[in-house]
């Protein structure tokens, strides 16, 4: 868990790395670990949903196609924990397999639900994974640990337009099969 000076120090390091990657994209390899967090090649319908959610978000924020500075700044809000005062980093032992990541997702959702029960809000953030090589040593992780996800914890500004985004939901018929 990161708060105060340690939170701010990590934010400064990762934001600097994010800017450096924009200037020299090849630097991404210095910061992120090899992995299969997302597919190397997205396919329909997932890529379409992803794009739809992305453009809905940018519409709300008034970011148009090609506005690269605004997009960079918006992505960088991830690396400021969206201004939340508390950042959480979740790691898992590298020897654990896919089953443990299922457990881990449930654990993370329990953290999110417990936060809601106390009036707090969270945002799970895969975005931090691109900077795992900075984060793991920063938080004192051993060589046996890999980064699963980051998470912002705080109170959402419910009046902010960005927090009015409601992503569409598939119908139950589209993903459940009755046999
Ligand atoms: C595993 C996971 C990783 C996520 N990573 C990010 C992220 O890096 N940045 C971000 O803004 N939101 C992230 N999100 C939050 C999604 O953007 C959020 O779920 C989205 O706004 C859709 O809202 P919904 O969950 O209500 O459909 C993540 C969510 C999950 C479950």
Coordinates of C-alpha atoms in Angstrom, one line a residue, residues 5-171:
X5 CA 5.7 10.5 0.1
X6 CA 6.1 6.9 -1.1
X7 CA 3.0 7.2 -3.3
X8 CA 4.2 10.5 -4.7
X9 CA 7.7 9.2 -5.4
X10 CA 6.4 6.2 -7.4
X11 CA 4.0 8.5 -9.3
X12 CA 6.9 10.8 -10.2
X13 CA 9.1 7.9 -11.4
X14 CA 6.4 6.2 -13.5
X15 CA 5.1 9.4 -15.0
X16 CA 8.7 10.3 -16.1
X17 CA 9.0 6.8 -17.6
X18 CA 5.7 7.2 -19.3
X19 CA 6.9 10.5 -20.9
X20 CA 10.2 8.8 -21.9
X21 CA 8.3 6.0 -23.6
X22 CA 6.3 8.5 -25.6
X23 CA 9.5 10.1 -26.8
X24 CA 11.3 6.8 -27.5
X25 CA 8.7 3.9 -27.8
X26 CA 11.5 1.3 -27.7
X27 CA 12.1 2.2 -24.0
X28 CA 8.9 0.4 -23.1
X29 CA 11.0 -2.8 -23.0
X30 CA 13.0 -1.3 -20.1
X31 CA 9.9 -0.8 -17.9
X32 CA 7.5 -3.7 -18.6
X33 CA 7.9 -7.4 -18.1
X34 CA 7.2 -9.9 -20.9
X35 CA 3.8 -11.4 -20.4
X36 CA 0.4 -12.3 -21.7
X37 CA -1.8 -9.9 -19.7
X38 CA -3.7 -9.0 -22.9
X39 CA -3.8 -10.9 -26.2
X40 CA -1.0 -9.9 -28.6
X41 CA -3.6 -9.7 -31.3
X42 CA -7.1 -8.6 -30.3
X43 CA -10.0 -10.1 -32.3
X44 CA -13.7 -9.3 -32.6
X45 CA -15.9 -9.0 -30.6
X46 CA -13.4 -8.0 -27.8
X47 CA -11.5 -5.4 -29.8
X48 CA -14.8 -3.8 -30.8
X49 CA -16.0 -3.5 -27.2
X50 CA -12.6 -2.2 -26.1
X51 CA -12.7 0.5 -28.8
X52 CA -16.3 1.4 -28.0
X53 CA -15.5 1.8 -24.3
X54 CA -12.4 3.8 -25.2
X55 CA -14.2 6.2 -27.5
X56 CA -17.1 6.6 -25.1
X57 CA -14.6 7.7 -22.5
X58 CA -12.8 10.1 -24.8
X59 CA -16.1 11.6 -26.0
X60 CA -17.0 12.3 -22.4
X61 CA -13.7 13.9 -21.9
X62 CA -13.8 15.9 -25.1
X63 CA -10.8 14.1 -26.6
X64 CA -11.0 13.8 -30.4
X65 CA -9.2 11.4 -32.8
X66 CA -5.6 12.4 -33.2
X67 CA -5.4 14.6 -30.1
X68 CA -2.3 12.8 -29.0
X69 CA -1.3 15.2 -26.2
X70 CA -4.7 14.9 -24.6
X71 CA -4.6 11.1 -24.9
X72 CA -1.2 10.9 -23.3
X73 CA -2.3 13.1 -20.4
X74 CA -5.4 11.0 -19.9
X75 CA -3.5 7.8 -19.9
X76 CA -1.1 9.4 -17.5
X77 CA -3.9 9.9 -15.0
X78 CA -3.6 6.2 -14.4
X79 CA 0.0 6.8 -13.2
X80 CA -1.3 9.4 -10.7
X81 CA -3.8 6.9 -9.3
X82 CA -6.5 9.3 -10.8
X83 CA -5.5 11.6 -7.9
X84 CA -6.5 9.0 -5.2
X85 CA -4.5 9.3 -2.1
X86 CA -3.8 5.6 -1.8
X87 CA -2.3 3.2 -4.3
X88 CA -2.3 -0.5 -4.0
X89 CA 0.0 -2.9 -5.8
X90 CA -0.9 -6.6 -6.0
X91 CA 1.8 -9.2 -6.6
X92 CA 1.7 -13.0 -6.8
X93 CA 4.4 -15.7 -6.4
X94 CA 5.7 -16.4 -9.9
X95 CA 5.4 -20.2 -9.4
X96 CA 1.6 -19.9 -9.1
X97 CA -0.5 -20.7 -12.2
X98 CA -3.7 -19.7 -13.9
X99 CA -5.9 -21.1 -11.1
X100 CA -4.3 -18.8 -8.6
X101 CA -5.1 -15.8 -10.8
X102 CA -8.7 -16.8 -10.6
X103 CA -8.4 -16.8 -6.8
X104 CA -6.6 -13.5 -7.0
X105 CA -9.3 -11.8 -9.1
X106 CA -11.8 -12.8 -6.4
X107 CA -9.5 -11.5 -3.7
X108 CA -9.2 -8.2 -5.5
X109 CA -12.9 -7.9 -6.0
X110 CA -13.4 -8.5 -2.3
X111 CA -11.0 -5.6 -1.6
X112 CA -13.1 -3.5 -3.9
X113 CA -16.4 -4.5 -2.3
X114 CA -15.0 -4.0 1.2
X115 CA -14.0 -0.5 0.1
X116 CA -17.5 0.3 -1.2
X117 CA -19.0 -1.0 2.1
X118 CA -16.9 1.7 3.8
X119 CA -17.9 4.5 1.4
X120 CA -14.6 4.3 -0.6
X121 CA -14.1 3.8 -4.3
X122 CA -11.5 1.9 -6.2
X123 CA -10.2 1.5 -9.8
X124 CA -8.3 -1.6 -10.6
X125 CA -5.5 -0.7 -13.0
X126 CA -3.8 -3.0 -15.4
X127 CA -2.0 0.1 -16.7
X128 CA 0.7 -0.2 -14.0
X129 CA 1.9 -3.5 -15.5
X130 CA 3.7 -1.6 -18.2
X131 CA 6.0 -0.3 -15.5
X132 CA 6.5 -3.5 -13.5
X133 CA 10.3 -3.2 -13.6
X134 CA 10.1 0.1 -11.8
X135 CA 7.3 -0.9 -9.4
X136 CA 8.6 -4.3 -8.1
X137 CA 11.9 -3.0 -6.8
X138 CA 10.2 0.2 -5.5
X139 CA 7.8 -1.8 -3.3
X140 CA 10.5 -4.2 -2.1
X141 CA 9.1 -7.2 -4.0
X142 CA 11.4 -10.3 -4.1
X143 CA 12.5 -11.8 -7.4
X144 CA 9.8 -14.5 -6.9
X145 CA 7.0 -12.0 -7.2
X146 CA 5.3 -10.7 -10.3
X147 CA 2.9 -7.8 -10.6
X148 CA -0.7 -8.7 -11.1
X149 CA -2.4 -5.2 -11.1
X150 CA -2.4 -1.8 -9.4
X151 CA -5.4 -0.2 -7.8
X152 CA -6.4 3.4 -6.9
X153 CA -8.3 3.8 -3.6
X154 CA -10.0 6.9 -2.5
X155 CA -13.3 8.8 -2.9
X156 CA -14.6 9.3 -6.4
X157 CA -15.6 12.8 -7.5
X158 CA -19.1 11.8 -8.5
X159 CA -19.7 15.1 -10.3
X160 CA -16.7 14.6 -12.7
X161 CA -18.0 13.8 -16.2
X162 CA -15.6 10.9 -16.5
X163 CA -17.4 9.1 -13.6
X164 CA -20.7 9.2 -15.5
X165 CA -19.5 6.6 -18.0
X166 CA -21.7 3.6 -18.0
X167 CA -20.4 0.8 -20.2
X168 CA -22.9 -1.3 -22.0
X169 CA -23.8 -4.8 -20.9
X170 CA -24.3 -7.9 -23.0
X171 CA -27.6 -9.7 -22.6

